[in-house]
Coordinates of C-alpha atoms in Angstrom, one line a residue:
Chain A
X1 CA 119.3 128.6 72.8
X2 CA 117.3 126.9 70.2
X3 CA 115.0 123.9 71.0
X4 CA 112.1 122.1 69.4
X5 CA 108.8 121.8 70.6
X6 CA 106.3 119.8 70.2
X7 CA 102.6 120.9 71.0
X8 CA 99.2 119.8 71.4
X9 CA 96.8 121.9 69.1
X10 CA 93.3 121.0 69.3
X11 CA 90.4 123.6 68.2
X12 CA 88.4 123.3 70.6
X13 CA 86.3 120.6 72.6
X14 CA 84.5 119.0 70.0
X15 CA 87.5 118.5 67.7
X16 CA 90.2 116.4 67.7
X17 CA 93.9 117.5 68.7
X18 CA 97.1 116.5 67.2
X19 CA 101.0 117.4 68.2
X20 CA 102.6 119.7 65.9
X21 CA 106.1 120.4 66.0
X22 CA 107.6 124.0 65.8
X23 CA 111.4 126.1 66.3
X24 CA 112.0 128.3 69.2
X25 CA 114.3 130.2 67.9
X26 CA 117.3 132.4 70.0
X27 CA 115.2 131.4 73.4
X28 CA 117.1 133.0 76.1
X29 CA 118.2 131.2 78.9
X30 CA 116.7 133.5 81.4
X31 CA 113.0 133.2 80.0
X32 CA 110.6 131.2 81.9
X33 CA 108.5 128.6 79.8
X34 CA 105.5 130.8 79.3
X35 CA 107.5 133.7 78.3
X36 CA 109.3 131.0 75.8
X37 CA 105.7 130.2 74.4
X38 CA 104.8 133.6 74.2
X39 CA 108.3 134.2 72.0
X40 CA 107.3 131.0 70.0
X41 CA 103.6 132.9 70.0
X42 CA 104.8 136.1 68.4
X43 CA 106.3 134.0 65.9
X44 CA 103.6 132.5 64.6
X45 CA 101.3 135.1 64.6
X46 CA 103.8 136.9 62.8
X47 CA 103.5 134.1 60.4
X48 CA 99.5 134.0 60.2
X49 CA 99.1 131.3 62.5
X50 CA 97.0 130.8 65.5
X51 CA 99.1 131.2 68.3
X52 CA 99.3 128.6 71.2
X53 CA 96.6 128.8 73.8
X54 CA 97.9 127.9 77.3
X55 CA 96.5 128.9 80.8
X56 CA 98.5 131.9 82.9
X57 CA 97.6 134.5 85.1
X58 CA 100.2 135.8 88.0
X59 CA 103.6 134.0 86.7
X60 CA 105.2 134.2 90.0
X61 CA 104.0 130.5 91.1
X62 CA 100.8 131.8 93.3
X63 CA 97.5 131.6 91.1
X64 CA 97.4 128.1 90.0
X65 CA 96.3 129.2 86.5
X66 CA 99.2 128.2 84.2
X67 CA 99.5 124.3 84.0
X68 CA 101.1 122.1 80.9
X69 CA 102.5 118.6 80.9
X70 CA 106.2 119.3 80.1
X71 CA 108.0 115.7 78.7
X72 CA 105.4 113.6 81.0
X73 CA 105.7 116.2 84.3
X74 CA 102.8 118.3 85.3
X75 CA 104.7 121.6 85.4
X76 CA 107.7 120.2 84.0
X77 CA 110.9 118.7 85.4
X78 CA 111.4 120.6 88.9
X79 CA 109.9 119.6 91.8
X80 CA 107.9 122.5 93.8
X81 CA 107.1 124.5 90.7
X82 CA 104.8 126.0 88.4
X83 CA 105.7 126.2 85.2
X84 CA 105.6 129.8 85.0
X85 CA 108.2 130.0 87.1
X86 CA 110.3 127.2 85.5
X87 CA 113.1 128.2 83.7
X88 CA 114.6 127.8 80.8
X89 CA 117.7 127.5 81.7
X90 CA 116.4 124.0 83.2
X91 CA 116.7 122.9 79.5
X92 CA 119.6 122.9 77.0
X93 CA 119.7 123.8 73.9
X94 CA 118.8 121.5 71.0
X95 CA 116.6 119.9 73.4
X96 CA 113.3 118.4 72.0
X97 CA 110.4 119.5 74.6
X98 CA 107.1 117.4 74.1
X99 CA 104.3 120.1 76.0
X100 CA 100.4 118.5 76.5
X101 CA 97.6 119.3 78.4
X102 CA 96.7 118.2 82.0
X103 CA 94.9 115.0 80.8
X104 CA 91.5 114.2 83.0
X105 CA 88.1 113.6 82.1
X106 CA 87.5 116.2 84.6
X107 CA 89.3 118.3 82.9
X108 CA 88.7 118.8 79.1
X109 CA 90.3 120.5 76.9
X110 CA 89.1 123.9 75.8
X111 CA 91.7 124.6 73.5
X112 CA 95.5 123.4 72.8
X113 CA 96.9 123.4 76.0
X114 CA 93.9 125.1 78.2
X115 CA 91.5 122.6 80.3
X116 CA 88.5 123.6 81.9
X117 CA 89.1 122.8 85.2
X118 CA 85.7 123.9 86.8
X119 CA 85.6 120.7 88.3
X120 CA 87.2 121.7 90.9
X121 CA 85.5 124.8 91.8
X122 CA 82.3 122.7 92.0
X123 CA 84.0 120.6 94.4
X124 CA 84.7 123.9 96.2
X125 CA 81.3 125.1 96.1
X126 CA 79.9 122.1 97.3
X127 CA 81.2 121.9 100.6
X128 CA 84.7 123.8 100.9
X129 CA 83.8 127.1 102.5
X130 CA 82.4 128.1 105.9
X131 CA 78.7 129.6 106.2
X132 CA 79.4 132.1 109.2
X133 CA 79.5 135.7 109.0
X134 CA 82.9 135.8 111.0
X135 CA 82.3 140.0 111.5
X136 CA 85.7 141.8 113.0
X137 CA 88.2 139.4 114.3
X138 CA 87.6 138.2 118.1
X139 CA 90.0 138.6 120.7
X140 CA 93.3 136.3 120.0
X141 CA 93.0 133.7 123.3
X142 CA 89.2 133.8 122.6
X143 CA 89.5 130.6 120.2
X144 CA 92.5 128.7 121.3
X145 CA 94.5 126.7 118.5
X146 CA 97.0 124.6 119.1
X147 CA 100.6 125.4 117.2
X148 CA 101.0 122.2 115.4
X149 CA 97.2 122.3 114.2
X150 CA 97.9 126.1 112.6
X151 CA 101.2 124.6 111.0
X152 CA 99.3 121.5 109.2
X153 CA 96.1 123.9 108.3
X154 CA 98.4 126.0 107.1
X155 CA 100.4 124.0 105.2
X156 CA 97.3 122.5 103.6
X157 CA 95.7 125.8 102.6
X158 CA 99.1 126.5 100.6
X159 CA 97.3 124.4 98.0
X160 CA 96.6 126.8 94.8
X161 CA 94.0 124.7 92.9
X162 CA 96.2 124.4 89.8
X163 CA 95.3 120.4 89.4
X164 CA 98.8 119.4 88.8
X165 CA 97.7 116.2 91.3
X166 CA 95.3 115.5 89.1
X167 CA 97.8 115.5 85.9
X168 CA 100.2 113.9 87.7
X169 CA 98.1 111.1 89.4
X170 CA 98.2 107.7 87.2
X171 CA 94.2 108.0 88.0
X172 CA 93.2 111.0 87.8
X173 CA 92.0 111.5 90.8
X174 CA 91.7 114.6 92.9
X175 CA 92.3 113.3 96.1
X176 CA 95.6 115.5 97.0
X177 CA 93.1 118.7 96.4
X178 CA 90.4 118.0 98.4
X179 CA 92.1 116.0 101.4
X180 CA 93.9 119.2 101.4
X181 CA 91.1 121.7 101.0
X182 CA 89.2 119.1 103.6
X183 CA 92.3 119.4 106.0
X184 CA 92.9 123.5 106.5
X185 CA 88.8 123.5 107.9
X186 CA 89.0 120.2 109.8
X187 CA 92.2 120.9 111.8
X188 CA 90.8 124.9 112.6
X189 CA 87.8 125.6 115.0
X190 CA 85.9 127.7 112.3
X191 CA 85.4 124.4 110.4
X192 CA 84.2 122.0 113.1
X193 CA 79.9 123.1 112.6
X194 CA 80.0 121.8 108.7
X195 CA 82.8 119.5 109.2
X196 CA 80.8 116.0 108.4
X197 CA 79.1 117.5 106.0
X198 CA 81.7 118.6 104.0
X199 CA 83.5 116.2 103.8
X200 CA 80.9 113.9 102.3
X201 CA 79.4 116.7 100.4
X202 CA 83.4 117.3 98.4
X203 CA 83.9 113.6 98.1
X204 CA 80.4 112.8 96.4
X205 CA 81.0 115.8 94.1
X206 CA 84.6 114.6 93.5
X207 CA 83.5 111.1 92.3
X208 CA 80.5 113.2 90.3
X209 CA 82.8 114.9 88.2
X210 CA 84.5 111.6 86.9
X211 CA 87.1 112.1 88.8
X212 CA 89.5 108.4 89.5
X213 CA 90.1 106.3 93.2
X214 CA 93.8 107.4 94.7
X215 CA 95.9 104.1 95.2
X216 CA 98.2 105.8 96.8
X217 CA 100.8 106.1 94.4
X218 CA 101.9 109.5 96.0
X219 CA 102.8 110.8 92.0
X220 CA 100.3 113.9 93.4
X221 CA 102.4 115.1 95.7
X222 CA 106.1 114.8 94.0
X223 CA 104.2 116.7 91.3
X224 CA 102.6 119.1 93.2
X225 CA 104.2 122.8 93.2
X226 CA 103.0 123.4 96.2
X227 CA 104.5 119.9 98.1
X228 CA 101.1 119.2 99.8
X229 CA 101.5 116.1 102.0
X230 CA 99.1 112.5 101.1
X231 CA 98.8 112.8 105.0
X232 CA 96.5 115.3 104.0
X233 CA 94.7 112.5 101.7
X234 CA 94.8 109.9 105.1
X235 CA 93.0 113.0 106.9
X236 CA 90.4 112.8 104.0
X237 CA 90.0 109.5 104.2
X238 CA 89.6 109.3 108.1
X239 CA 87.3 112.3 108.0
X240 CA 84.8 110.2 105.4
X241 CA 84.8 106.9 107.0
X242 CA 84.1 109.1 110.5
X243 CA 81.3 111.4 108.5
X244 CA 79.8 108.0 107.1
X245 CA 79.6 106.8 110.3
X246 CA 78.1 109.3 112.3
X247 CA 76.0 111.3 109.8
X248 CA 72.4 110.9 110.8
X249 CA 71.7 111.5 107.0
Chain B
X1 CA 71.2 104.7 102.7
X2 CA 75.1 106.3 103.8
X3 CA 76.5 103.1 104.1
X4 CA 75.2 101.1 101.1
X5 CA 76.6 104.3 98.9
X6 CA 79.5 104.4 101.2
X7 CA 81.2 101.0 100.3
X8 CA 79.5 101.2 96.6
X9 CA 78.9 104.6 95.2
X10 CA 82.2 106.3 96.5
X11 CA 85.5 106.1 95.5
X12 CA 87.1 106.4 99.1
X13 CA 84.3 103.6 100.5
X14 CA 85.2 101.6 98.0
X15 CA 89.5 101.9 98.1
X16 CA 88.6 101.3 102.1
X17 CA 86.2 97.9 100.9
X18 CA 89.0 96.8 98.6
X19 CA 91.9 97.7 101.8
X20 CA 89.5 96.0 104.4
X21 CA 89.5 92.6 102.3
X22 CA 92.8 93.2 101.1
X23 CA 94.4 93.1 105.1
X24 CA 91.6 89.9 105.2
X25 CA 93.2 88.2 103.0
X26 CA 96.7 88.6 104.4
X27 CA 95.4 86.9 107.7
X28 CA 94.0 83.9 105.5
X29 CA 97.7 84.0 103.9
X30 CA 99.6 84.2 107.4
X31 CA 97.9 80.8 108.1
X32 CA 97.8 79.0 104.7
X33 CA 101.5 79.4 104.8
X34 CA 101.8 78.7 108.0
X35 CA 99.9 75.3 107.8
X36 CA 102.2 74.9 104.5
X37 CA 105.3 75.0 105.9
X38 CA 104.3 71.8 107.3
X39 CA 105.1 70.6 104.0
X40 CA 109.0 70.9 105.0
X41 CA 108.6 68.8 108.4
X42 CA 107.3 65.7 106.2
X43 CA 104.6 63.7 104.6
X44 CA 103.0 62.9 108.5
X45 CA 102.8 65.9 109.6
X46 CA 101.5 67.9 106.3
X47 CA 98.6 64.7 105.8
X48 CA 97.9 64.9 109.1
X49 CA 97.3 68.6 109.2
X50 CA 95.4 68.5 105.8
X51 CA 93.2 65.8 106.9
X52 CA 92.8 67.6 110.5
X53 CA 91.4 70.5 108.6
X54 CA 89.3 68.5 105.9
X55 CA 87.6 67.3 108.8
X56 CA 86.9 70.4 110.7
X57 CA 83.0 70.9 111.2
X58 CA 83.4 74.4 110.6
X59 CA 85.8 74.0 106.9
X60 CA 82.9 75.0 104.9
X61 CA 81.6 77.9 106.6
X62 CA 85.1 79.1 106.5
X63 CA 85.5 78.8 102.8
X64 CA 82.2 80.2 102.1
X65 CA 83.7 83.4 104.4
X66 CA 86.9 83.2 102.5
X67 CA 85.5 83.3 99.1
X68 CA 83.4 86.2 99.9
X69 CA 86.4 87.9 100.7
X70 CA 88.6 86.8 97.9
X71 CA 85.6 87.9 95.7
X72 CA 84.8 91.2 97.6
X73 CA 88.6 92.5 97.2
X74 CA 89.0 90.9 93.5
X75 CA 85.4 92.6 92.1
X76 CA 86.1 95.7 93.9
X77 CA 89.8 96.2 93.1
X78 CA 88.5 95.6 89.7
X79 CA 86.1 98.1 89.7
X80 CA 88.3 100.9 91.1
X81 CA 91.0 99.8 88.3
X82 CA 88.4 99.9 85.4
X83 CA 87.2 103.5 86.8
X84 CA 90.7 104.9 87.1
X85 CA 91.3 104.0 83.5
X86 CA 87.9 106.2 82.7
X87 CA 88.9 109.1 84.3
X88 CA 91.7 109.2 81.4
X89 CA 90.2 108.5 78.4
X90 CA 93.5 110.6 76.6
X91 CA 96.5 109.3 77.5
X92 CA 99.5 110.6 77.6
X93 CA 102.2 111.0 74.7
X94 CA 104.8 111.2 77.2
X95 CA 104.7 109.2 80.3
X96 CA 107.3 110.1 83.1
X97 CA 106.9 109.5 86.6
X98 CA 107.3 112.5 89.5
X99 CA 108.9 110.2 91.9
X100 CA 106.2 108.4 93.5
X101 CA 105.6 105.0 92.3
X102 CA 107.3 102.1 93.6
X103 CA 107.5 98.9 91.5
X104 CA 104.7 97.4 93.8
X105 CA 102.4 100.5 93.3
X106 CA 102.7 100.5 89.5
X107 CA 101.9 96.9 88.9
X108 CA 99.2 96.6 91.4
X109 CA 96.2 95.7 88.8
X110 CA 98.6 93.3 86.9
X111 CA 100.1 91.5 90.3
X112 CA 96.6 91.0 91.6
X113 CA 95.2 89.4 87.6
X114 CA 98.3 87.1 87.5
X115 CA 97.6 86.2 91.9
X116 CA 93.9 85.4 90.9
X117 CA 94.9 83.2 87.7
X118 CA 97.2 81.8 90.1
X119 CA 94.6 81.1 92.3
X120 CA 92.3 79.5 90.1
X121 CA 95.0 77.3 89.2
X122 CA 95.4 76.5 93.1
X123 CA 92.3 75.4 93.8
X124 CA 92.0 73.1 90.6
X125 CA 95.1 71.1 91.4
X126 CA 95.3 71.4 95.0
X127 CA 91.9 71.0 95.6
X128 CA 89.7 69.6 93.0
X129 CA 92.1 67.1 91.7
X130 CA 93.3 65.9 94.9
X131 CA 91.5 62.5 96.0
X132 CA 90.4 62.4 99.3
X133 CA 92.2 59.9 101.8
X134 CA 95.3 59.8 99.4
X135 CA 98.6 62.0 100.5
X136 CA 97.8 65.9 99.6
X137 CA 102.2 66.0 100.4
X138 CA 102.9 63.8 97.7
X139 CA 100.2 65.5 95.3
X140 CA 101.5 68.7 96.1
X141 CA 105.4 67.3 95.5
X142 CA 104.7 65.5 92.2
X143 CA 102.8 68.7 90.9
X144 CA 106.2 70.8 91.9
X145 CA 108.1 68.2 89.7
X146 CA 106.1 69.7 86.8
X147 CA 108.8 72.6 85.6
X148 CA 106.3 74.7 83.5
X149 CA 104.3 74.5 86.9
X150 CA 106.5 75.5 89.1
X151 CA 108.0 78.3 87.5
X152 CA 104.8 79.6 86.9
X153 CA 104.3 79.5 90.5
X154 CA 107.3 81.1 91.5
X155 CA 106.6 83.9 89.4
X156 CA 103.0 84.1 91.1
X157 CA 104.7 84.4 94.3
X158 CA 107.1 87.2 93.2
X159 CA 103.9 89.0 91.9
X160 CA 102.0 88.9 95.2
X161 CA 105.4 89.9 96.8
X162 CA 104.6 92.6 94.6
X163 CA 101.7 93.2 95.3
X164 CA 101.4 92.8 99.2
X165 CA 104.7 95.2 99.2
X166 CA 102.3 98.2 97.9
X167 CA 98.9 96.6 99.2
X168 CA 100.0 96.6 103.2
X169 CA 101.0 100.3 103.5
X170 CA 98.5 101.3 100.8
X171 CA 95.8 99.5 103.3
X172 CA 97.2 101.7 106.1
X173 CA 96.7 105.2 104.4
X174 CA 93.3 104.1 102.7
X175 CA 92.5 104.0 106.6
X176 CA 93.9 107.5 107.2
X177 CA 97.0 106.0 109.1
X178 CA 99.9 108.6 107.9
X179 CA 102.0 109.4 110.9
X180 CA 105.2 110.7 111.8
X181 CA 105.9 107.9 113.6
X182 CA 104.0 105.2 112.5
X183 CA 104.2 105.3 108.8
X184 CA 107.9 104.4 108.9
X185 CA 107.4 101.6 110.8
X186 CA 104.3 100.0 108.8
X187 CA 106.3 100.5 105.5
X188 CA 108.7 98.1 106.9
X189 CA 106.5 95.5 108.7
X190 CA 104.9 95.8 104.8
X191 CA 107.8 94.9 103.0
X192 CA 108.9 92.4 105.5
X193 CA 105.8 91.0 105.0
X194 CA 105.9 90.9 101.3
X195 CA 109.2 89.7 101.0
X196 CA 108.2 87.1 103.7
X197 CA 105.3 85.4 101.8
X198 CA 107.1 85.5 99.0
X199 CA 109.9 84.0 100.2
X200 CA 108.0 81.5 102.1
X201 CA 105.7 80.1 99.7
X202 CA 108.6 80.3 97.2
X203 CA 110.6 78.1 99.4
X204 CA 108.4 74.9 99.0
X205 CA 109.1 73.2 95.4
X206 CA 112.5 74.3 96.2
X207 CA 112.5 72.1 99.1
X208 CA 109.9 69.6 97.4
X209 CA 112.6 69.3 94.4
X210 CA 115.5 69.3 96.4
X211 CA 115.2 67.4 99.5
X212 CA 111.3 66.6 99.6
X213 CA 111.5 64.1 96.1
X214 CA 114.3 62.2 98.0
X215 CA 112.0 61.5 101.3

């Protein structure tokens, strides 16, 4: 199949982008969109031109490296995907394909399509970890968790950091990341000692980084490739108005 | 010190202020239009309502409460609105939606500009320009008579409609209520709700230019 894209190329932070239009030529239909931009890639360089930079890592959908707003849709059309494992037989051919960074102020552009999205490992190292040495796991029935609690942690920690809430969200906001990185230590007993202070901790670093307010518009989690759930943002926001409450701070 | 950054230096404080007021206001709403529906039982029992509450000792202590809150939700909502346009400073070439936004949702900042115009409005011919002692019914008919008036109106009550159909469940999950069970239920006590006020303020210069300008 041959399509057209049209890409964001920027230099770096300091300069300004525009869109630039190329051929993808004889794309096959079993490619997935970063192996289509790397075809696109050898092209160009063939050419003398500075390939495309975009983000990737594992390309099987587990890393949350690879990112790209595909025709207005943080990892393109599907639902519950990354774009590296979007296909491109999801497209047709003679189809025009806009591709742009995840646009945040959190989350600026480094180069063509890659952001720096440190942001949110800031967050994460402000309050999203446990200080215990945990040593060799205890016995099972030693720390008792109840079934349904496991299954929301769980489902929470299934979030891979990729920021695709963030692209998605009409406001930028991060709230889908941290109410689920808040979530998998509230609901489990190893999170309860630092469990105020977290919270607060994330949220105050959230609103640091210039990230925007939710207002629950839920574009977060129809965009995320992980489908985590905004109950996970109404945890977050139960969890800070409890915090704010109680802290003694 | 927690709580003063709480409802101003943080963006979830600050979504709960703006819910708080926001679920405020529809109390103050549930009554105005119930005490306006009055308007549809005739001119005695509107006038004597109006005048029963012009009267009331405790009037202005209740609209100095009310404004607070009006102000509160309206400077707040603002606020949160004005940030959430910072924290894109590039826009998108392409805008498509994942599926999330309702109608409701993605008008919220307009619907709440056009029910605060509307507002202003409100209180200068309702209020200001009403003459004590004279009826407020027929004031408020003979306004409804004005077309450009009344259709602006109606289109103020299809925007807070609008905006109440987002703004009730939206409250609810600023709050952390998302249940199972429950958040089925609140979405559609919400949009009964907003289709209710809508509705129910909508109905009176249809009534006033139907069958109220023949009483």
């Amino acid at each position: 199949m041959n399509l057209t894209l049209r890409v964001w190329r920027q230099k770096d932070a300091s300069s300004e982008g525009q869109f630039e239009t190329y051929e993808a030529q004889d794309i096959s239909p079993d490619q997935s969109f970063l192996e289509m931009l790397d075809a696109v890639n050898e092209d160009l360089i063939v050419a003398g031109k500075a390939p495309i930079a975009f983000d990737h890592d594992c390309r099987e959908g587990i890393c949350g490296t690879c990112s790209l707003v595909i025709d207005g849709r943080a990892h393109g059309p599907d639902s519950g995907k990354t774009t590296c494992s979007l296909h491109m037989r999801r497209f047709s051919d003679g189809d025009n394909i806009v591709i742009e960074p995840f646009r945040a102020k959190a989350f600026p552009v480094v180069r063509d399509l890659v952001t720096d999205r440190s942001s949110f490992d800031r967050i994460i190292q402000s309050g999203g970890y446990i200080s215990v040495k945990t040593g060799s796991a205890v016995e099972a029935n030693a720390m008792p968790v109840p079934k349904e609690n496991s299954d929301l942690a769980m489902d929470a920690a299934a979030c891979i950091g990729c920021g695709a809430c963030v692209a998605a969200c009409p406001n930028a906001s991060a709230m889908l990341f941290i109410g689920a990185k808040v979530s998998q230590m509230a609901l489990l007993p190893q999170g309860q000692p630092e469990r105020e202070q977290r919270v607060l901790k994330m949220v105050d670093t959230h609103d640091a980084e210039g990230f925007g307010n939710c207002t629950n518009e839920y574009e977060c989690m129809k965009a995320c490739p992980k489908e985590i759930d905004v109950a996970n943002i109404a945890r977050l926001n139960r969890e800070y108005l409890k915090a704010t409450i109680t802290t003694r701070d | 010190m927690r709580l003063i950054k709480y409802a101003v230096g943080s963006s979830i404080g600050r979504k709960q202020v703006v819910a708080l007021t926001g679920l405020l206001l529809v109390g103050f709403l549930a009554s105005h239009l119930s005490g306006n529906l009055l308007i549809l039982f005739g001119p005695e029992a509107f006038d004597s309502y109006a005048e029963f509450l012009a009267a009331h000792p405790l009037l202005i202590p209740a609209e100095i409460g009310l404004a607070a809150v009006f102000i509160t939700h309206i400077v707040w909502g603002l606020w949160v609105s004005f940030q959430n346009r910072a924290a894109r400073p590039d826009r998108y070439e392409v805008n498509e939606n994942e599926g999330g936004r309702t109608p409701g949702s993605a008008t919220m900042k307009y619907t709440g500009v056009m029910t605060l115009i509307y507002l202003l409005i409100h209180i200068y011919t309702m209020k200001i320009q009403h003459v004590a002692g004279t009826s407020l019914w027929n004031h408020a008919v003979n306004w409804f008579e004005i077309a450009p008036y009344t259709l602006f109106y109606l289109f103020a009550m299809v925007g807070l409609g609008l905006h109440l159909s987002h703004g009730l469940k939206s409250a609810a999950q600023t709050f952390g209520i998302n249940h199972p069970r429950y958040t089925p239920v609140i979405e559609i006590v919400g949009f009964v709700l907003a289709v209710g006020f809508g509705v129910g303020f909508g109905i009176l210069p249809i009534w006033s230019l139907t069958v109220g300008s023949q009483l």
